[in-house]
Amino acid sequence: SFNIKTVDKTVQGISWKYCRLLHASDGYSYNTTC
């Protein structure tokens, strides 16, 4: 499981099943918006 930290709080115990790869270590910069 993972902990996800946002600007104002930390969400603990997120299972890997609910996560997906957002970027690869390929030298490029990635950004997401919600």
PDB file of N, CA and C in Angstrom:
ATOM      1  N   SER A   1       0.837  -1.191   0.000  1.00  0.00           N
ATOM      2  CA  SER A   1       0.000   0.000   0.000  1.00  0.00           C
ATOM      3  C   SER A   1       0.876   1.247   0.000  1.00  0.00           C
ATOM      4  N   PHE A   2       0.294   2.376  -0.352  1.00  0.00           N
ATOM      5  CA  PHE A   2       1.011   3.638  -0.493  1.00  0.00           C
ATOM      6  C   PHE A   2       0.328   4.719   0.329  1.00  0.00           C
ATOM      7  N   ASN A   3       1.085   5.742   0.663  1.00  0.00           N
ATOM      8  CA  ASN A   3       0.543   6.970   1.227  1.00  0.00           C
ATOM      9  C   ASN A   3       0.650   8.051   0.171  1.00  0.00           C
ATOM     10  N   ILE A   4      -0.404   8.805  -0.041  1.00  0.00           N
ATOM     11  CA  ILE A   4      -0.414   9.869  -1.039  1.00  0.00           C
ATOM     12  C   ILE A   4      -0.531  11.196  -0.311  1.00  0.00           C
ATOM     13  N   LYS A   5       0.427  12.074  -0.548  1.00  0.00           N
ATOM     14  CA  LYS A   5       0.452  13.367   0.128  1.00  0.00           C
ATOM     15  C   LYS A   5       0.021  14.456  -0.840  1.00  0.00           C
ATOM     16  N   THR A   6      -0.987  15.240  -0.430  1.00  0.00           N
ATOM     17  CA  THR A   6      -1.436  16.389  -1.202  1.00  0.00           C
ATOM     18  C   THR A   6      -0.980  17.650  -0.485  1.00  0.00           C
ATOM     19  N   VAL A   7      -1.393  18.793  -0.981  1.00  0.00           N
ATOM     20  CA  VAL A   7      -0.988  20.062  -0.378  1.00  0.00           C
ATOM     21  C   VAL A   7      -1.479  20.170   1.064  1.00  0.00           C
ATOM     22  N   ASP A   8      -2.705  19.711   1.315  1.00  0.00           N
ATOM     23  CA  ASP A   8      -3.291  19.929   2.640  1.00  0.00           C
ATOM     24  C   ASP A   8      -3.482  18.686   3.498  1.00  0.00           C
ATOM     25  N   LYS A   9      -3.299  17.479   2.951  1.00  0.00           N
ATOM     26  CA  LYS A   9      -3.484  16.282   3.768  1.00  0.00           C
ATOM     27  C   LYS A   9      -2.728  15.093   3.187  1.00  0.00           C
ATOM     28  N   THR A  10      -2.688  14.010   3.968  1.00  0.00           N
ATOM     29  CA  THR A  10      -2.076  12.762   3.541  1.00  0.00           C
ATOM     30  C   THR A  10      -3.121  11.660   3.605  1.00  0.00           C
ATOM     31  N   VAL A  11      -3.271  10.919   2.515  1.00  0.00           N
ATOM     32  CA  VAL A  11      -4.185   9.784   2.465  1.00  0.00           C
ATOM     33  C   VAL A  11      -3.335   8.534   2.627  1.00  0.00           C
ATOM     34  N   GLN A  12      -3.631   7.733   3.636  1.00  0.00           N
ATOM     35  CA  GLN A  12      -2.808   6.582   3.956  1.00  0.00           C
ATOM     36  C   GLN A  12      -3.473   5.283   3.536  1.00  0.00           C
ATOM     37  N   GLY A  13      -2.648   4.305   3.198  1.00  0.00           N
ATOM     38  CA  GLY A  13      -3.126   2.953   2.943  1.00  0.00           C
ATOM     39  C   GLY A  13      -3.807   2.748   1.614  1.00  0.00           C
ATOM     40  N   ILE A  14      -3.364   3.443   0.556  1.00  0.00           N
ATOM     41  CA  ILE A  14      -3.935   3.249  -0.775  1.00  0.00           C
ATOM     42  C   ILE A  14      -3.344   1.978  -1.376  1.00  0.00           C
ATOM     43  N   SER A  15      -4.200   1.071  -1.814  1.00  0.00           N
ATOM     44  CA  SER A  15      -3.740  -0.185  -2.397  1.00  0.00           C
ATOM     45  C   SER A  15      -3.168   0.053  -3.791  1.00  0.00           C
ATOM     46  N   TRP A  16      -2.224  -0.793  -4.171  1.00  0.00           N
ATOM     47  CA  TRP A  16      -1.633  -0.672  -5.509  1.00  0.00           C
ATOM     48  C   TRP A  16      -2.680  -0.894  -6.590  1.00  0.00           C
ATOM     49  N   LYS A  17      -3.782  -1.569  -6.286  1.00  0.00           N
ATOM     50  CA  LYS A  17      -4.832  -1.838  -7.269  1.00  0.00           C
ATOM     51  C   LYS A  17      -5.532  -0.564  -7.720  1.00  0.00           C
ATOM     52  N   TYR A  18      -5.478   0.492  -6.883  1.00  0.00           N
ATOM     53  CA  TYR A  18      -6.140   1.750  -7.216  1.00  0.00           C
ATOM     54  C   TYR A  18      -5.180   2.772  -7.812  1.00  0.00           C
ATOM     55  N   CYS A  19      -3.945   2.367  -8.061  1.00  0.00           N
ATOM     56  CA  CYS A  19      -2.943   3.278  -8.619  1.00  0.00           C
ATOM     57  C   CYS A  19      -2.648   2.895 -10.059  1.00  0.00           C
ATOM     58  N   ARG A  20      -2.237   3.893 -10.830  1.00  0.00           N
ATOM     59  CA  ARG A  20      -1.804   3.623 -12.201  1.00  0.00           C
ATOM     60  C   ARG A  20      -0.583   4.470 -12.500  1.00  0.00           C
ATOM     61  N   LEU A  21       0.224   4.010 -13.448  1.00  0.00           N
ATOM     62  CA  LEU A  21       1.441   4.708 -13.826  1.00  0.00           C
ATOM     63  C   LEU A  21       1.096   6.014 -14.519  1.00  0.00           C
ATOM     64  N   LEU A  22       1.610   7.119 -13.996  1.00  0.00           N
ATOM     65  CA  LEU A  22       1.338   8.423 -14.593  1.00  0.00           C
ATOM     66  C   LEU A  22       2.466   8.878 -15.500  1.00  0.00           C
ATOM     67  N   HIS A  23       3.666   8.408 -15.236  1.00  0.00           N
ATOM     68  CA  HIS A  23       4.785   8.765 -16.101  1.00  0.00           C
ATOM     69  C   HIS A  23       5.870   7.720 -15.973  1.00  0.00           C
ATOM     70  N   ALA A  24       6.726   7.680 -16.958  1.00  0.00           N
ATOM     71  CA  ALA A  24       7.865   6.768 -16.953  1.00  0.00           C
ATOM     72  C   ALA A  24       9.131   7.574 -16.697  1.00  0.00           C
ATOM     73  N   SER A  25      10.162   6.898 -16.288  1.00  0.00           N
ATOM     74  CA  SER A  25      11.452   7.563 -16.053  1.00  0.00           C
ATOM     75  C   SER A  25      12.186   7.690 -17.381  1.00  0.00           C
ATOM     76  N   ASP A  26      11.663   8.562 -18.237  1.00  0.00           N
ATOM     77  CA  ASP A  26      12.224   8.691 -19.570  1.00  0.00           C
ATOM     78  C   ASP A  26      12.838  10.061 -19.829  1.00  0.00           C
ATOM     79  N   GLY A  27      12.980  10.882 -18.784  1.00  0.00           N
ATOM     80  CA  GLY A  27      13.616  12.177 -18.946  1.00  0.00           C
ATOM     81  C   GLY A  27      12.650  13.312 -19.250  1.00  0.00           C
ATOM     82  N   TYR A  28      11.387  13.002 -19.493  1.00  0.00           N
ATOM     83  CA  TYR A  28      10.393  14.029 -19.767  1.00  0.00           C
ATOM     84  C   TYR A  28       9.694  14.431 -18.480  1.00  0.00           C
ATOM     85  N   SER A  29       9.111  15.612 -18.466  1.00  0.00           N
ATOM     86  CA  SER A  29       8.369  16.090 -17.309  1.00  0.00           C
ATOM     87  C   SER A  29       6.873  15.905 -17.578  1.00  0.00           C
ATOM     88  N   TYR A  30       6.148  15.376 -16.587  1.00  0.00           N
ATOM     89  CA  TYR A  30       4.735  15.147 -16.715  1.00  0.00           C
ATOM     90  C   TYR A  30       3.990  15.928 -15.652  1.00  0.00           C
ATOM     91  N   ASN A  31       2.733  16.303 -15.951  1.00  0.00           N
ATOM     92  CA  ASN A  31       1.915  17.041 -15.008  1.00  0.00           C
ATOM     93  C   ASN A  31       0.483  16.551 -15.124  1.00  0.00           C
ATOM     94  N   THR A  32      -0.208  16.444 -13.986  1.00  0.00           N
ATOM     95  CA  THR A  32      -1.609  16.048 -14.011  1.00  0.00           C
ATOM     96  C   THR A  32      -2.443  17.134 -13.348  1.00  0.00           C
ATOM     97  N   THR A  33      -3.684  17.257 -13.791  1.00  0.00           N
ATOM     98  CA  THR A  33      -4.618  18.185 -13.171  1.00  0.00           C
ATOM     99  C   THR A  33      -5.869  17.420 -12.797  1.00  0.00           C
ATOM    100  N   CYS A  34      -6.510  17.846 -11.740  1.00  0.00           N
ATOM    101  CA  CYS A  34      -7.740  17.159 -11.276  1.00  0.00           C
ATOM    102  C   CYS A  34      -8.915  18.096 -11.372  1.00  0.00           C
TER     103      CYS A  34
END
